[in-house]
Amino acid sequence: MTKAELVAVMADEAGITKAAAGKALQAFVDSVGKELKKNGKLGLVGFGTFSVVKRKSREGRNPQTGKTIKIPAKKVVKFKAGKALSEKAK
């Protein structure tokens, strides 16, 4: 599903315009990003938990040359689905 398709579904389900649904989705994404930057964790009961984790530096390989390269450490966002969301996906 693309972002445009998600906005269309949200608009249909909520009975609002696509523009309003797009703004709501963007507000959600922005809010999650701000909270993760501020506290590093966001839990939505029944949906899941977003968290920021540190990934260690490691060695990798360039697939074209086979040469070993160093992949630097970085922070990544992790998502763990909640029980209710997991049940809906089955």
mmCIF file with all atom_site columns, C-alpha atoms in Angstrom:
data_model
loop_
_atom_site.group_PDB
_atom_site.id
_atom_site.type_symbol
_atom_site.label_atom_id
_atom_site.label_alt_id
_atom_site.label_comp_id
_atom_site.label_asym_id
_atom_site.label_entity_id
_atom_site.label_seq_id
_atom_site.pdbx_PDB_ins_code
_atom_site.Cartn_x
_atom_site.Cartn_y
_atom_site.Cartn_z
_atom_site.occupancy
_atom_site.B_iso_or_equiv
_atom_site.pdbx_formal_charge
_atom_site.auth_seq_id
_atom_site.auth_comp_id
_atom_site.auth_asym_id
_atom_site.auth_atom_id
_atom_site.pdbx_PDB_model_num
ATOM 1  C CA . MET A 1 1  ? 0.000   0.000   0.000  1.00 0.00 ? 1  MET A CA 1
ATOM 2  C CA . THR A 1 2  ? 1.318   3.425   -0.894 1.00 0.00 ? 2  THR A CA 1
ATOM 3  C CA . LYS A 1 3  ? 0.915   6.624   1.107  1.00 0.00 ? 3  LYS A CA 1
ATOM 4  C CA . ALA A 1 4  ? -1.713  7.871   -1.365 1.00 0.00 ? 4  ALA A CA 1
ATOM 5  C CA . GLU A 1 5  ? -3.686  4.632   -1.011 1.00 0.00 ? 5  GLU A CA 1
ATOM 6  C CA . LEU A 1 6  ? -3.489  4.860   2.790  1.00 0.00 ? 6  LEU A CA 1
ATOM 7  C CA . VAL A 1 7  ? -4.724  8.466   2.708  1.00 0.00 ? 7  VAL A CA 1
ATOM 8  C CA . ALA A 1 8  ? -7.660  7.405   0.496  1.00 0.00 ? 8  ALA A CA 1
ATOM 9  C CA . VAL A 1 9  ? -8.615  4.578   2.882  1.00 0.00 ? 9  VAL A CA 1
ATOM 10 C CA . MET A 1 10 ? -8.326  6.876   5.903  1.00 0.00 ? 10 MET A CA 1
ATOM 11 C CA . ALA A 1 11 ? -10.532 9.477   4.202  1.00 0.00 ? 11 ALA A CA 1
ATOM 12 C CA . ASP A 1 12 ? -13.162 6.834   3.338  1.00 0.00 ? 12 ASP A CA 1
ATOM 13 C CA . GLU A 1 13 ? -13.194 5.246   6.802  1.00 0.00 ? 13 GLU A CA 1
ATOM 14 C CA . ALA A 1 14 ? -13.316 8.559   8.677  1.00 0.00 ? 14 ALA A CA 1
ATOM 15 C CA . GLY A 1 15 ? -15.694 10.292  6.253  1.00 0.00 ? 15 GLY A CA 1
ATOM 16 C CA . ILE A 1 16 ? -13.305 13.193  5.654  1.00 0.00 ? 16 ILE A CA 1
ATOM 17 C CA . THR A 1 17 ? -11.566 14.647  2.613  1.00 0.00 ? 17 THR A CA 1
ATOM 18 C CA . LYS A 1 18 ? -8.318  13.223  1.286  1.00 0.00 ? 18 LYS A CA 1
ATOM 19 C CA . ALA A 1 19 ? -6.640  16.553  2.081  1.00 0.00 ? 19 ALA A CA 1
ATOM 20 C CA . ALA A 1 20 ? -7.677  16.319  5.736  1.00 0.00 ? 20 ALA A CA 1
ATOM 21 C CA . ALA A 1 21 ? -6.607  12.666  5.902  1.00 0.00 ? 21 ALA A CA 1
ATOM 22 C CA . GLY A 1 22 ? -3.243  13.585  4.366  1.00 0.00 ? 22 GLY A CA 1
ATOM 23 C CA . LYS A 1 23 ? -2.720  16.307  6.966  1.00 0.00 ? 23 LYS A CA 1
ATOM 24 C CA . ALA A 1 24 ? -3.673  13.886  9.750  1.00 0.00 ? 24 ALA A CA 1
ATOM 25 C CA . LEU A 1 25 ? -1.243  11.255  8.502  1.00 0.00 ? 25 LEU A CA 1
ATOM 26 C CA . GLN A 1 26 ? 1.560   13.815  8.167  1.00 0.00 ? 26 GLN A CA 1
ATOM 27 C CA . ALA A 1 27 ? 0.821   15.114  11.687 1.00 0.00 ? 27 ALA A CA 1
ATOM 28 C CA . PHE A 1 28 ? 1.058   11.533  13.008 1.00 0.00 ? 28 PHE A CA 1
ATOM 29 C CA . VAL A 1 29 ? 4.387   10.890  11.265 1.00 0.00 ? 29 VAL A CA 1
ATOM 30 C CA . ASP A 1 30 ? 5.812   14.223  12.451 1.00 0.00 ? 30 ASP A CA 1
ATOM 31 C CA . SER A 1 31 ? 4.657   13.621  16.036 1.00 0.00 ? 31 SER A CA 1
ATOM 32 C CA . VAL A 1 32 ? 6.169   10.137  16.136 1.00 0.00 ? 32 VAL A CA 1
ATOM 33 C CA . GLY A 1 33 ? 9.470   11.514  14.804 1.00 0.00 ? 33 GLY A CA 1
ATOM 34 C CA . LYS A 1 34 ? 9.580   14.312  17.386 1.00 0.00 ? 34 LYS A CA 1
ATOM 35 C CA . GLU A 1 35 ? 8.792   11.940  20.250 1.00 0.00 ? 35 GLU A CA 1
ATOM 36 C CA . LEU A 1 36 ? 11.437  9.433   19.158 1.00 0.00 ? 36 LEU A CA 1
ATOM 37 C CA . LYS A 1 37 ? 14.017  12.202  18.945 1.00 0.00 ? 37 LYS A CA 1
ATOM 38 C CA . LYS A 1 38 ? 13.005  13.541  22.368 1.00 0.00 ? 38 LYS A CA 1
ATOM 39 C CA . ASN A 1 39 ? 12.521  10.335  24.403 1.00 0.00 ? 39 ASN A CA 1
ATOM 40 C CA . GLY A 1 40 ? 13.619  7.476   22.147 1.00 0.00 ? 40 GLY A CA 1
ATOM 41 C CA . LYS A 1 41 ? 10.403  5.493   22.654 1.00 0.00 ? 41 LYS A CA 1
ATOM 42 C CA . LEU A 1 42 ? 6.697   5.731   21.822 1.00 0.00 ? 42 LEU A CA 1
ATOM 43 C CA . GLY A 1 43 ? 4.088   3.138   22.767 1.00 0.00 ? 43 GLY A CA 1
ATOM 44 C CA . LEU A 1 44 ? 0.566   3.008   21.341 1.00 0.00 ? 44 LEU A CA 1
ATOM 45 C CA . VAL A 1 45 ? -1.558  0.484   23.224 1.00 0.00 ? 45 VAL A CA 1
ATOM 46 C CA . GLY A 1 46 ? -2.977  -2.118  20.851 1.00 0.00 ? 46 GLY A CA 1
ATOM 47 C CA . PHE A 1 47 ? -0.868  -0.870  17.931 1.00 0.00 ? 47 PHE A CA 1
ATOM 48 C CA . GLY A 1 48 ? 2.775   -1.248  18.930 1.00 0.00 ? 48 GLY A CA 1
ATOM 49 C CA . THR A 1 49 ? 5.956   0.375   20.171 1.00 0.00 ? 49 THR A CA 1
ATOM 50 C CA . PHE A 1 50 ? 8.418   2.494   18.232 1.00 0.00 ? 50 PHE A CA 1
ATOM 51 C CA . SER A 1 51 ? 11.914  2.763   19.707 1.00 0.00 ? 51 SER A CA 1
ATOM 52 C CA . VAL A 1 52 ? 15.332  4.060   18.721 1.00 0.00 ? 52 VAL A CA 1
ATOM 53 C CA . VAL A 1 53 ? 18.194  1.579   18.984 1.00 0.00 ? 53 VAL A CA 1
ATOM 54 C CA . LYS A 1 54 ? 21.914  1.987   18.323 1.00 0.00 ? 54 LYS A CA 1
ATOM 55 C CA . ARG A 1 55 ? 23.347  -0.312  15.676 1.00 0.00 ? 55 ARG A CA 1
ATOM 56 C CA . LYS A 1 56 ? 27.059  -1.074  16.158 1.00 0.00 ? 56 LYS A CA 1
ATOM 57 C CA . SER A 1 57 ? 29.618  -0.476  13.450 1.00 0.00 ? 57 SER A CA 1
ATOM 58 C CA . ARG A 1 58 ? 30.390  -3.587  11.440 1.00 0.00 ? 58 ARG A CA 1
ATOM 59 C CA . GLU A 1 59 ? 32.209  -4.901  8.431  1.00 0.00 ? 59 GLU A CA 1
ATOM 60 C CA . GLY A 1 60 ? 30.400  -5.505  5.176  1.00 0.00 ? 60 GLY A CA 1
ATOM 61 C CA . ARG A 1 61 ? 31.250  -6.325  1.588  1.00 0.00 ? 61 ARG A CA 1
ATOM 62 C CA . ASN A 1 62 ? 30.834  -4.301  -1.572 1.00 0.00 ? 62 ASN A CA 1
ATOM 63 C CA . PRO A 1 63 ? 28.773  -6.680  -3.743 1.00 0.00 ? 63 PRO A CA 1
ATOM 64 C CA . GLN A 1 64 ? 30.353  -5.412  -6.982 1.00 0.00 ? 64 GLN A CA 1
ATOM 65 C CA . THR A 1 65 ? 33.992  -5.749  -5.981 1.00 0.00 ? 65 THR A CA 1
ATOM 66 C CA . GLY A 1 66 ? 33.873  -8.110  -2.995 1.00 0.00 ? 66 GLY A CA 1
ATOM 67 C CA . LYS A 1 67 ? 36.057  -5.606  -1.120 1.00 0.00 ? 67 LYS A CA 1
ATOM 68 C CA . THR A 1 68 ? 35.564  -5.337  2.663  1.00 0.00 ? 68 THR A CA 1
ATOM 69 C CA . ILE A 1 69 ? 34.131  -2.007  3.825  1.00 0.00 ? 69 ILE A CA 1
ATOM 70 C CA . LYS A 1 70 ? 33.404  -0.568  7.260  1.00 0.00 ? 70 LYS A CA 1
ATOM 71 C CA . ILE A 1 71 ? 29.743  0.256   7.950  1.00 0.00 ? 71 ILE A CA 1
ATOM 72 C CA . PRO A 1 72 ? 29.564  3.005   10.615 1.00 0.00 ? 72 PRO A CA 1
ATOM 73 C CA . ALA A 1 73 ? 27.413  2.837   13.746 1.00 0.00 ? 73 ALA A CA 1
ATOM 74 C CA . LYS A 1 74 ? 24.050  4.567   13.551 1.00 0.00 ? 74 LYS A CA 1
ATOM 75 C CA . LYS A 1 75 ? 20.687  4.935   15.235 1.00 0.00 ? 75 LYS A CA 1
ATOM 76 C CA . VAL A 1 76 ? 17.703  3.174   13.648 1.00 0.00 ? 76 VAL A CA 1
ATOM 77 C CA . VAL A 1 77 ? 13.984  3.065   14.405 1.00 0.00 ? 77 VAL A CA 1
ATOM 78 C CA . LYS A 1 78 ? 12.576  -0.280  15.505 1.00 0.00 ? 78 LYS A CA 1
ATOM 79 C CA . PHE A 1 79 ? 8.876   -1.227  15.612 1.00 0.00 ? 79 PHE A CA 1
ATOM 80 C CA . LYS A 1 80 ? 7.355   -4.041  17.647 1.00 0.00 ? 80 LYS A CA 1
ATOM 81 C CA . ALA A 1 81 ? 3.719   -4.757  16.843 1.00 0.00 ? 81 ALA A CA 1
ATOM 82 C CA . GLY A 1 82 ? 1.264   -4.921  19.726 1.00 0.00 ? 82 GLY A CA 1
ATOM 83 C CA . LYS A 1 83 ? -0.912  -7.930  20.445 1.00 0.00 ? 83 LYS A CA 1
ATOM 84 C CA . ALA A 1 84 ? -4.076  -6.454  18.871 1.00 0.00 ? 84 ALA A CA 1
ATOM 85 C CA . LEU A 1 85 ? -2.256  -5.528  15.642 1.00 0.00 ? 85 LEU A CA 1
ATOM 86 C CA . SER A 1 86 ? -0.591  -8.927  15.488 1.00 0.00 ? 86 SER A CA 1
ATOM 87 C CA . GLU A 1 87 ? -3.961  -10.660 15.835 1.00 0.00 ? 87 GLU A CA 1
ATOM 88 C CA . LYS A 1 88 ? -5.437  -8.591  12.963 1.00 0.00 ? 88 LYS A CA 1
ATOM 89 C CA . ALA A 1 89 ? -2.569  -9.595  10.681 1.00 0.00 ? 89 ALA A CA 1
ATOM 90 C CA . LYS A 1 90 ? -3.246  -13.326 11.070 1.00 0.00 ? 90 LYS A CA 1
#
